[in-house]
PDB file of C-alpha atoms and ligand atoms in Angstrom:
ATOM      1  CA  MET A  22     162.889  51.062 141.464  1.00  0.00           C
ATOM      2  CA  GLU A  23     161.038  54.263 140.563  1.00  0.00           C
ATOM      3  CA  PRO A  24     157.404  54.248 141.676  1.00  0.00           C
ATOM      4  CA  ALA A  25     154.954  53.920 138.781  1.00  0.00           C
ATOM      5  CA  PRO A  26     153.509  57.254 137.700  1.00  0.00           C
ATOM      6  CA  PRO A  27     150.010  57.904 138.969  1.00  0.00           C
ATOM      7  CA  SER A  28     147.387  56.523 136.615  1.00  0.00           C
ATOM      8  CA  THR A  29     145.657  59.836 136.008  1.00  0.00           C
ATOM      9  CA  ALA A  30     144.047  61.292 132.922  1.00  0.00           C
ATOM     10  CA  ARG A  31     147.292  63.161 132.246  1.00  0.00           C
ATOM     11  CA  ALA A  32     149.670  60.246 132.797  1.00  0.00           C
ATOM     12  CA  TRP A  33     147.710  57.546 130.993  1.00  0.00           C
ATOM     13  CA  SER A  34     147.588  57.021 127.279  1.00  0.00           C
ATOM     14  CA  ALA A  35     146.678  54.065 125.102  1.00  0.00           C
ATOM     15  CA  GLY A  36     150.390  53.928 124.185  1.00  0.00           C
ATOM     16  CA  GLY A  37     149.869  52.827 120.593  1.00  0.00           C
ATOM     17  CA  ARG A  38     147.561  49.984 121.577  1.00  0.00           C
ATOM     18  CA  ASP A  39     144.308  49.551 119.703  1.00  0.00           C
ATOM     19  CA  LEU A  40     141.517  51.221 121.603  1.00  0.00           C
ATOM     20  CA  PRO A  41     138.219  49.383 121.676  1.00  0.00           C
ATOM     21  CA  ARG A  42     136.060  50.849 118.911  1.00  0.00           C
ATOM     22  CA  HIS A  43     132.888  50.323 120.912  1.00  0.00           C
ATOM     23  CA  VAL A  44     132.662  50.415 124.711  1.00  0.00           C
ATOM     24  CA  ALA A  45     129.380  49.478 126.396  1.00  0.00           C
ATOM     25  CA  ILE A  46     128.811  50.079 130.102  1.00  0.00           C
ATOM     26  CA  ILE A  47     126.328  48.667 132.615  1.00  0.00           C
ATOM     27  CA  MET A  48     126.343  51.481 135.157  1.00  0.00           C
ATOM     28  CA  ASP A  49     125.495  49.561 138.325  1.00  0.00           C
ATOM     29  CA  GLY A  50     125.636  50.385 142.023  1.00  0.00           C
ATOM     30  CA  ASN A  51     123.912  53.772 142.370  1.00  0.00           C
ATOM     31  CA  GLY A  52     121.462  52.409 144.939  1.00  0.00           C
ATOM     32  CA  ARG A  53     124.200  50.857 147.083  1.00  0.00           C
ATOM     33  CA  TRP A  54     126.255  54.046 146.890  1.00  0.00           C
ATOM     34  CA  ALA A  55     123.293  55.945 148.322  1.00  0.00           C
ATOM     35  CA  SER A  56     122.268  53.408 150.965  1.00  0.00           C
ATOM     36  CA  ARG A  57     125.846  53.220 152.299  1.00  0.00           C
ATOM     37  CA  ARG A  58     125.478  56.935 153.016  1.00  0.00           C
ATOM     38  CA  ALA A  59     121.920  56.626 154.330  1.00  0.00           C
ATOM     39  CA  LEU A  60     120.734  58.709 151.386  1.00  0.00           C
ATOM     40  CA  PRO A  61     117.682  58.121 149.203  1.00  0.00           C
ATOM     41  CA  ARG A  62     118.415  56.024 146.098  1.00  0.00           C
ATOM     42  CA  GLU A  63     117.672  59.030 143.923  1.00  0.00           C
ATOM     43  CA  MET A  64     120.824  60.689 145.251  1.00  0.00           C
ATOM     44  CA  GLY A  65     122.818  57.704 143.999  1.00  0.00           C
ATOM     45  CA  HIS A  66     121.356  58.153 140.526  1.00  0.00           C
ATOM     46  CA  ARG A  67     122.097  61.895 140.642  1.00  0.00           C
ATOM     47  CA  GLU A  68     125.687  61.153 141.597  1.00  0.00           C
ATOM     48  CA  GLY A  69     125.768  58.577 138.800  1.00  0.00           C
ATOM     49  CA  VAL A  70     125.060  61.309 136.266  1.00  0.00           C
ATOM     50  CA  LYS A  71     128.356  62.951 137.289  1.00  0.00           C
ATOM     51  CA  SER A  72     130.217  59.742 136.435  1.00  0.00           C
ATOM     52  CA  MET A  73     128.364  59.550 133.130  1.00  0.00           C
ATOM     53  CA  ARG A  74     129.519  63.070 132.280  1.00  0.00           C
ATOM     54  CA  GLU A  75     133.157  62.254 133.097  1.00  0.00           C
ATOM     55  CA  ILE A  76     133.225  58.962 131.215  1.00  0.00           C
ATOM     56  CA  ILE A  77     131.550  60.437 128.133  1.00  0.00           C
ATOM     57  CA  ARG A  78     134.070  63.281 128.075  1.00  0.00           C
ATOM     58  CA  GLU A  79     137.022  60.932 128.551  1.00  0.00           C
ATOM     59  CA  SER A  80     135.798  58.535 125.845  1.00  0.00           C
ATOM     60  CA  GLY A  81     135.678  61.432 123.396  1.00  0.00           C
ATOM     61  CA  ARG A  82     139.082  62.665 124.500  1.00  0.00           C
ATOM     62  CA  LEU A  83     140.613  59.216 123.970  1.00  0.00           C
ATOM     63  CA  GLY A  84     139.107  58.889 120.489  1.00  0.00           C
ATOM     64  CA  ILE A  85     136.855  55.919 121.228  1.00  0.00           C
ATOM     65  CA  GLU A  86     134.390  55.622 118.344  1.00  0.00           C
ATOM     66  CA  ALA A  87     131.240  54.538 120.180  1.00  0.00           C
ATOM     67  CA  LEU A  88     130.076  54.468 123.791  1.00  0.00           C
ATOM     68  CA  THR A  89     126.784  52.861 124.807  1.00  0.00           C
ATOM     69  CA  LEU A  90     125.449  53.458 128.315  1.00  0.00           C
ATOM     70  CA  TYR A  91     122.677  51.380 129.932  1.00  0.00           C
ATOM     71  CA  ALA A  92     120.632  54.092 131.604  1.00  0.00           C
ATOM     72  CA  PHE A  93     117.125  52.594 131.851  1.00  0.00           C
ATOM     73  CA  SER A  94     116.174  49.012 131.071  1.00  0.00           C
ATOM     74  CA  THR A  95     112.803  47.528 130.133  1.00  0.00           C
ATOM     75  CA  GLU A  96     112.984  45.798 133.554  1.00  0.00           C
ATOM     76  CA  ASN A  97     113.531  49.066 135.467  1.00  0.00           C
ATOM     77  CA  TRP A  98     109.789  49.881 135.206  1.00  0.00           C
ATOM     78  CA  SER A  99     109.213  47.309 137.969  1.00  0.00           C
ATOM     79  CA  ARG A 100     111.095  49.448 140.513  1.00  0.00           C
ATOM     80  CA  PRO A 101     109.068  51.425 143.078  1.00  0.00           C
ATOM     81  CA  ARG A 102     107.040  54.250 141.525  1.00  0.00           C
ATOM     82  CA  ASP A 103     109.069  56.974 143.246  1.00  0.00           C
ATOM     83  CA  GLU A 104     112.332  55.612 141.913  1.00  0.00           C
ATOM     84  CA  VAL A 105     110.993  55.260 138.361  1.00  0.00           C
ATOM     85  CA  GLY A 106     109.688  58.842 138.619  1.00  0.00           C
ATOM     86  CA  ALA A 107     113.095  60.060 139.821  1.00  0.00           C
ATOM     87  CA  LEU A 108     114.878  58.286 136.967  1.00  0.00           C
ATOM     88  CA  MET A 109     112.420  59.706 134.432  1.00  0.00           C
ATOM     89  CA  SER A 110     112.879  63.261 135.659  1.00  0.00           C
ATOM     90  CA  LEU A 111     116.658  62.793 135.751  1.00  0.00           C
ATOM     91  CA  MET A 112     116.448  61.641 132.142  1.00  0.00           C
ATOM     92  CA  LEU A 113     114.682  64.866 131.162  1.00  0.00           C
ATOM     93  CA  ASP A 114     117.133  66.985 133.183  1.00  0.00           C
ATOM     94  CA  CYS A 115     120.018  65.266 131.389  1.00  0.00           C
ATOM     95  CA  PHE A 116     118.629  65.995 127.935  1.00  0.00           C
ATOM     96  CA  ARG A 117     117.763  69.578 128.838  1.00  0.00           C
ATOM     97  CA  GLY A 118     120.989  70.315 130.685  1.00  0.00           C
ATOM     98  CA  GLU A 119     123.715  68.383 128.865  1.00  0.00           C
ATOM     99  CA  ILE A 120     123.006  68.448 125.157  1.00  0.00           C
ATOM    100  CA  ASP A 121     124.450  71.924 124.506  1.00  0.00           C
ATOM    101  CA  GLU A 122     127.801  70.884 125.950  1.00  0.00           C
ATOM    102  CA  LEU A 123     127.798  67.481 124.212  1.00  0.00           C
ATOM    103  CA  ASN A 124     126.986  69.219 120.943  1.00  0.00           C
ATOM    104  CA  ARG A 125     129.767  71.743 121.515  1.00  0.00           C
ATOM    105  CA  VAL A 126     132.357  68.961 121.861  1.00  0.00           C
ATOM    106  CA  GLY A 127     131.110  67.139 118.753  1.00  0.00           C
ATOM    107  CA  VAL A 128     129.296  64.192 120.358  1.00  0.00           C
ATOM    108  CA  ARG A 129     126.597  62.514 118.264  1.00  0.00           C
ATOM    109  CA  VAL A 130     123.748  61.432 120.519  1.00  0.00           C
ATOM    110  CA  ARG A 131     121.488  58.512 119.733  1.00  0.00           C
ATOM    111  CA  VAL A 132     119.020  56.556 121.841  1.00  0.00           C
ATOM    112  CA  ILE A 133     118.604  52.795 121.641  1.00  0.00           C
ATOM    113  CA  GLY A 134     115.582  51.035 123.096  1.00  0.00           C
ATOM    114  CA  ASP A 135     111.848  51.250 122.591  1.00  0.00           C
ATOM    115  CA  VAL A 136     111.386  55.004 122.592  1.00  0.00           C
ATOM    116  CA  SER A 137     107.650  54.549 121.924  1.00  0.00           C
ATOM    117  CA  GLY A 138     107.294  53.390 125.542  1.00  0.00           C
ATOM    118  CA  LEU A 139     108.594  56.700 126.947  1.00  0.00           C
ATOM    119  CA  PRO A 140     106.475  59.760 127.830  1.00  0.00           C
ATOM    120  CA  ASP A 141     105.862  62.409 125.139  1.00  0.00           C
ATOM    121  CA  ALA A 142     108.162  64.990 126.768  1.00  0.00           C
ATOM    122  CA  HIS A 143     111.038  62.492 126.723  1.00  0.00           C
ATOM    123  CA  ARG A 144     110.420  61.577 123.114  1.00  0.00           C
ATOM    124  CA  ALA A 145     110.457  65.230 122.124  1.00  0.00           C
ATOM    125  CA  GLU A 146     113.808  65.823 123.894  1.00  0.00           C
ATOM    126  CA  ILE A 147     115.282  62.671 122.349  1.00  0.00           C
ATOM    127  CA  ALA A 148     114.156  63.703 118.857  1.00  0.00           C
ATOM    128  CA  SER A 149     115.598  67.176 119.312  1.00  0.00           C
ATOM    129  CA  ALA A 150     118.941  65.933 120.731  1.00  0.00           C
ATOM    130  CA  THR A 151     119.286  63.344 117.975  1.00  0.00           C
ATOM    131  CA  ALA A 152     118.553  65.869 115.226  1.00  0.00           C
ATOM    132  CA  ARG A 153     120.785  68.593 116.695  1.00  0.00           C
ATOM    133  CA  THR A 154     123.810  66.329 117.011  1.00  0.00           C
ATOM    134  CA  ALA A 155     123.259  64.128 113.932  1.00  0.00           C
ATOM    135  CA  ARG A 156     126.055  65.695 111.889  1.00  0.00           C
ATOM    136  CA  ASN A 157     128.651  65.645 114.654  1.00  0.00           C
ATOM    137  CA  THR A 158     131.707  63.566 113.905  1.00  0.00           C
ATOM    138  CA  GLY A 159     133.070  62.932 117.408  1.00  0.00           C
ATOM    139  CA  LEU A 160     132.091  60.236 119.895  1.00  0.00           C
ATOM    140  CA  LYS A 161     128.970  58.252 118.968  1.00  0.00           C
ATOM    141  CA  LEU A 162     127.096  58.247 122.253  1.00  0.00           C
ATOM    142  CA  ASN A 163     124.218  55.806 122.540  1.00  0.00           C
ATOM    143  CA  LEU A 164     121.949  56.035 125.543  1.00  0.00           C
ATOM    144  CA  ALA A 165     120.004  52.849 126.206  1.00  0.00           C
ATOM    145  CA  LEU A 166     116.583  54.001 127.436  1.00  0.00           C
ATOM    146  CA  ASN A 167     113.691  51.584 127.863  1.00  0.00           C
ATOM    147  CA  TYR A 168     116.171  49.114 126.386  1.00  0.00           C
ATOM    148  CA  GLY A 169     116.096  45.320 126.611  1.00  0.00           C
ATOM    149  CA  GLY A 170     118.188  43.101 124.342  1.00  0.00           C
ATOM    150  CA  ARG A 171     115.433  40.531 123.871  1.00  0.00           C
ATOM    151  CA  ASP A 172     112.889  43.250 123.140  1.00  0.00           C
ATOM    152  CA  GLU A 173     115.274  44.726 120.553  1.00  0.00           C
ATOM    153  CA  LEU A 174     115.653  41.299 118.882  1.00  0.00           C
ATOM    154  CA  VAL A 175     111.878  40.808 118.818  1.00  0.00           C
ATOM    155  CA  ARG A 176     111.387  44.251 117.216  1.00  0.00           C
ATOM    156  CA  ALA A 177     114.083  43.430 114.631  1.00  0.00           C
ATOM    157  CA  ALA A 178     112.472  40.035 113.876  1.00  0.00           C
ATOM    158  CA  ARG A 179     109.076  41.705 113.402  1.00  0.00           C
ATOM    159  CA  SER A 180     110.539  44.248 111.032  1.00  0.00           C
ATOM    160  CA  LEU A 181     112.141  41.471 108.932  1.00  0.00           C
ATOM    161  CA  ALA A 182     108.921  39.448 109.020  1.00  0.00           C
ATOM    162  CA  ARG A 183     106.921  42.473 107.810  1.00  0.00           C
ATOM    163  CA  ASP A 184     109.260  42.902 104.825  1.00  0.00           C
ATOM    164  CA  CYS A 185     109.041  39.170 104.068  1.00  0.00           C
ATOM    165  CA  ALA A 186     105.241  39.288 104.180  1.00  0.00           C
ATOM    166  CA  ALA A 187     105.274  42.318 101.867  1.00  0.00           C
ATOM    167  CA  GLY A 188     107.550  40.465  99.433  1.00  0.00           C
ATOM    168  CA  ILE A 189     110.367  43.038  99.844  1.00  0.00           C
ATOM    169  CA  ILE A 190     112.825  40.348 101.023  1.00  0.00           C
ATOM    170  CA  SER A 191     112.725  36.563 101.146  1.00  0.00           C
ATOM    171  CA  PRO A 192     113.576  34.385 104.193  1.00  0.00           C
ATOM    172  CA  GLY A 193     116.828  33.376 102.490  1.00  0.00           C
ATOM    173  CA  ASP A 194     117.964  37.014 102.557  1.00  0.00           C
ATOM    174  CA  ILE A 195     117.978  37.005 106.363  1.00  0.00           C
ATOM    175  CA  ASP A 196     121.532  36.595 107.587  1.00  0.00           C
ATOM    176  CA  GLU A 197     123.568  38.102 110.441  1.00  0.00           C
ATOM    177  CA  PRO A 198     124.224  41.460 108.718  1.00  0.00           C
ATOM    178  CA  ALA A 199     120.528  41.716 107.761  1.00  0.00           C
ATOM    179  CA  LEU A 200     119.488  41.177 111.369  1.00  0.00           C
ATOM    180  CA  ALA A 201     122.179  43.553 112.670  1.00  0.00           C
ATOM    181  CA  ALA A 202     120.873  46.224 110.298  1.00  0.00           C
ATOM    182  CA  ARG A 203     117.435  46.048 111.981  1.00  0.00           C
ATOM    183  CA  LEU A 204     118.799  46.447 115.508  1.00  0.00           C
ATOM    184  CA  ASP A 205     118.762  49.820 117.257  1.00  0.00           C
ATOM    185  CA  THR A 206     122.557  49.830 116.944  1.00  0.00           C
ATOM    186  CA  ALA A 207     122.501  49.543 113.123  1.00  0.00           C
ATOM    187  CA  GLY A 208     125.661  50.988 111.642  1.00  0.00           C
ATOM    188  CA  LEU A 209     127.713  50.751 114.851  1.00  0.00           C
ATOM    189  CA  PRO A 210     130.634  48.346 115.269  1.00  0.00           C
ATOM    190  CA  ASP A 211     130.176  45.307 117.524  1.00  0.00           C
ATOM    191  CA  VAL A 212     130.922  45.876 121.203  1.00  0.00           C
ATOM    192  CA  ASP A 213     134.628  45.311 121.939  1.00  0.00           C
ATOM    193  CA  LEU A 214     134.616  46.039 125.660  1.00  0.00           C
ATOM    194  CA  LEU A 215     131.627  45.426 127.922  1.00  0.00           C
ATOM    195  CA  LEU A 216     132.197  46.958 131.305  1.00  0.00           C
ATOM    196  CA  ARG A 217     130.077  46.539 134.426  1.00  0.00           C
ATOM    197  CA  THR A 218     130.566  48.289 137.726  1.00  0.00           C
ATOM    198  CA  SER A 219     129.745  47.204 141.289  1.00  0.00           C
ATOM    199  CA  GLY A 220     131.247  43.725 141.042  1.00  0.00           C
ATOM    200  CA  GLU A 221     128.201  42.001 139.527  1.00  0.00           C
ATOM    201  CA  SER A 222     128.947  39.686 136.605  1.00  0.00           C
ATOM    202  CA  ARG A 223     125.644  39.574 134.759  1.00  0.00           C
ATOM    203  CA  LEU A 224     124.743  40.699 131.250  1.00  0.00           C
ATOM    204  CA  SER A 225     121.256  41.830 132.316  1.00  0.00           C
ATOM    205  CA  ASN A 226     119.746  41.764 128.815  1.00  0.00           C
ATOM    206  CA  PHE A 227     122.251  44.345 127.515  1.00  0.00           C
ATOM    207  CA  LEU A 228     123.311  44.140 123.856  1.00  0.00           C
ATOM    208  CA  PRO A 229     123.293  40.296 123.649  1.00  0.00           C
ATOM    209  CA  PHE A 230     123.733  40.186 119.849  1.00  0.00           C
ATOM    210  CA  GLN A 231     126.263  43.012 119.651  1.00  0.00           C
ATOM    211  CA  SER A 232     128.392  41.679 122.545  1.00  0.00           C
ATOM    212  CA  ALA A 233     128.850  38.163 121.148  1.00  0.00           C
ATOM    213  CA  TYR A 234     132.653  38.678 120.982  1.00  0.00           C
ATOM    214  CA  ALA A 235     133.029  41.415 123.597  1.00  0.00           C
ATOM    215  CA  GLU A 236     135.657  41.292 126.315  1.00  0.00           C
ATOM    216  CA  LEU A 237     133.937  41.511 129.701  1.00  0.00           C
ATOM    217  CA  VAL A 238     135.542  43.628 132.394  1.00  0.00           C
ATOM    218  CA  ILE A 239     133.905  43.724 135.812  1.00  0.00           C
ATOM    219  CA  VAL A 240     135.072  46.389 138.235  1.00  0.00           C
ATOM    220  CA  ASP A 241     134.262  46.544 141.937  1.00  0.00           C
ATOM    221  CA  ALA A 242     133.698  50.300 142.131  1.00  0.00           C
ATOM    222  CA  LEU A 243     130.090  51.417 142.387  1.00  0.00           C
ATOM    223  CA  TRP A 244     129.092  53.558 139.409  1.00  0.00           C
ATOM    224  CA  PRO A 245     129.161  56.909 141.274  1.00  0.00           C
ATOM    225  CA  ASP A 246     132.723  56.037 142.375  1.00  0.00           C
ATOM    226  CA  PHE A 247     133.829  55.047 138.870  1.00  0.00           C
ATOM    227  CA  THR A 248     136.483  57.614 138.025  1.00  0.00           C
ATOM    228  CA  ILE A 249     138.558  58.275 134.931  1.00  0.00           C
ATOM    229  CA  ASP A 250     141.389  56.466 136.702  1.00  0.00           C
ATOM    230  CA  GLU A 251     139.148  53.386 137.104  1.00  0.00           C
ATOM    231  CA  TYR A 252     138.215  53.658 133.420  1.00  0.00           C
ATOM    232  CA  HIS A 253     141.877  53.634 132.423  1.00  0.00           C
ATOM    233  CA  LYS A 254     142.470  50.546 134.576  1.00  0.00           C
ATOM    234  CA  ALA A 255     139.565  48.788 132.830  1.00  0.00           C
ATOM    235  CA  LEU A 256     141.091  49.704 129.468  1.00  0.00           C
ATOM    236  CA  ASP A 257     144.456  48.355 130.663  1.00  0.00           C
ATOM    237  CA  GLU A 258     142.698  45.089 131.517  1.00  0.00           C
ATOM    238  CA  TYR A 259     141.159  45.049 128.018  1.00  0.00           C
ATOM    239  CA  PHE A 260     144.592  45.568 126.417  1.00  0.00           C
ATOM    240  CA  LYS A 261     145.893  42.479 128.227  1.00  0.00           C
ATOM    241  CA  ARG A 262     143.279  40.260 126.615  1.00  0.00           C
ATOM    242  CA  ASP A 263     144.158  38.044 123.675  1.00  0.00           C
ATOM    243  CA  ARG A 264     141.208  38.419 121.329  1.00  0.00           C
ATOM    244  CA  ARG A 265     140.729  35.419 119.061  1.00  0.00           C
ATOM    245  CA  PHE A 266     137.078  35.723 117.970  1.00  0.00           C
ATOM    246  CA  GLY A 267     136.707  31.946 118.106  1.00  0.00           C
ATOM    247  CA  GLY A 268     139.797  31.299 115.965  1.00  0.00           C
ATOM    248  CA  ARG A 269     143.184  30.083 117.230  1.00  0.00           C
ATOM    249  CA  ASN A 270     146.125  31.957 115.765  1.00  0.00           C
ATOM    250  CA  HIS A 271     144.629  34.667 113.642  1.00  0.00           C
ATOM    251  CA  PRO A 272     142.915  37.350 115.639  1.00  0.00           C
ATOM    252  CA  ALA A 273     140.478  39.030 113.290  1.00  0.00           C
ATOM    253  CA  ARG A 274     137.037  40.385 113.494  1.00  0.00           C
ATOM    254  CA  PRO A 275     134.433  37.973 112.217  1.00  0.00           C
ATOM    255  CA  GLY A 276     132.794  38.906 108.931  1.00  0.00           C
TER     256      GLY A 276
HETATM  257  C1  FPP B 151     121.819  50.983 138.555  1.00  0.00           C
HETATM  258  O1  FPP B 151     122.007  51.280 139.875  1.00  0.00           O
HETATM  259  C2  FPP B 151     121.635  52.140 137.737  1.00  0.00           C
HETATM  260  C3  FPP B 151     120.570  52.386 136.918  1.00  0.00           C
HETATM  261  C4  FPP B 151     119.165  52.080 137.216  1.00  0.00           C
HETATM  262  C5  FPP B 151     120.828  52.963 135.615  1.00  0.00           C
HETATM  263  C6  FPP B 151     121.892  54.027 135.570  1.00  0.00           C
HETATM  264  C7  FPP B 151     121.335  55.348 135.908  1.00  0.00           C
HETATM  265  C8  FPP B 151     122.088  56.459 136.025  1.00  0.00           C
HETATM  266  C9  FPP B 151     123.552  56.501 135.831  1.00  0.00           C
HETATM  267  C10 FPP B 151     121.418  57.720 136.369  1.00  0.00           C
HETATM  268  C11 FPP B 151     121.045  58.473 135.132  1.00  0.00           C
HETATM  269  C12 FPP B 151     119.804  57.900 134.624  1.00  0.00           C
HETATM  270  C13 FPP B 151     119.151  58.306 133.521  1.00  0.00           C
HETATM  271  C14 FPP B 151     117.923  57.567 133.188  1.00  0.00           C
HETATM  272  C15 FPP B 151     119.611  59.431 132.674  1.00  0.00           C
HETATM  273  P1  FPP B 151     121.115  50.433 140.863  1.00  0.00           P
HETATM  274  O2  FPP B 151     120.002  51.315 141.299  1.00  0.00           O
HETATM  275  O3  FPP B 151     120.696  49.166 140.241  1.00  0.00           O
HETATM  276  O4  FPP B 151     122.128  50.178 142.009  1.00  0.00           O
HETATM  277  P2  FPP B 151     122.097  48.981 143.065  1.00  0.00           P
HETATM  278  O5  FPP B 151     122.364  47.724 142.297  1.00  0.00           O
HETATM  279  O6  FPP B 151     123.192  49.350 143.999  1.00  0.00           O
HETATM  280  O7  FPP B 151     120.744  49.016 143.708  1.00  0.00           O
END
């Protein structure tokens, strides 16, 4: 039997299968990548940015509609000061160094999370990146920064409650689409594929509402080692899944 062709960017294609419309990734394992090399954790995060770049580019190339990356959670503030500082400066470097290229290839950048909790310089870069890329029609890239799923739900509930108190809506108007429209991901499709690297199988407060029907794929590779080839394998795993959305014989998206 002929050996299977190498699963490389060139060899692999979705082959007529339905790509996930929305891929969300918990990029885990930067710290372990660094400590296995006796390097400071910051180096793991720096290496992780390279994987981010590759996966963003490949998602756009494949024609995936939306990609959401968990880059800094509301819980990450409890890490040692030095590490938080390193992540914050990496965040600024990313906005300053990557947006031109993302804009050039048509990526629309958005941030989800409580941006009001970020330093002024970060907020200015986020506002500029969002405005510059707003009309792009390629990949919808969502960076989760100071993001927590429960925090997002609380903010959405407050916003609905404010409109109820002001008489703009009544409690009976609050249904799933109304709540979804108040989330940071308003207007995006539900998550189809939720991917986590480094072998951990936790949701870690990432997109709990949006991932209600997501297929979970856990890969062993640490995030800095997560290559395009690994991404294709995760997509192959997704294609094998039989998505029923809670029904039995009629796969269909709810709603
Ligand atoms: C988890 O690795 C990774 C993160 C804290 C978030 C992902 C961060 C990057 C890809 C770097 C770019 C960051 C920004 C903010 C632009 P970990 O430290 O939890 O790894 P471990 O579980 O091995 O310790």
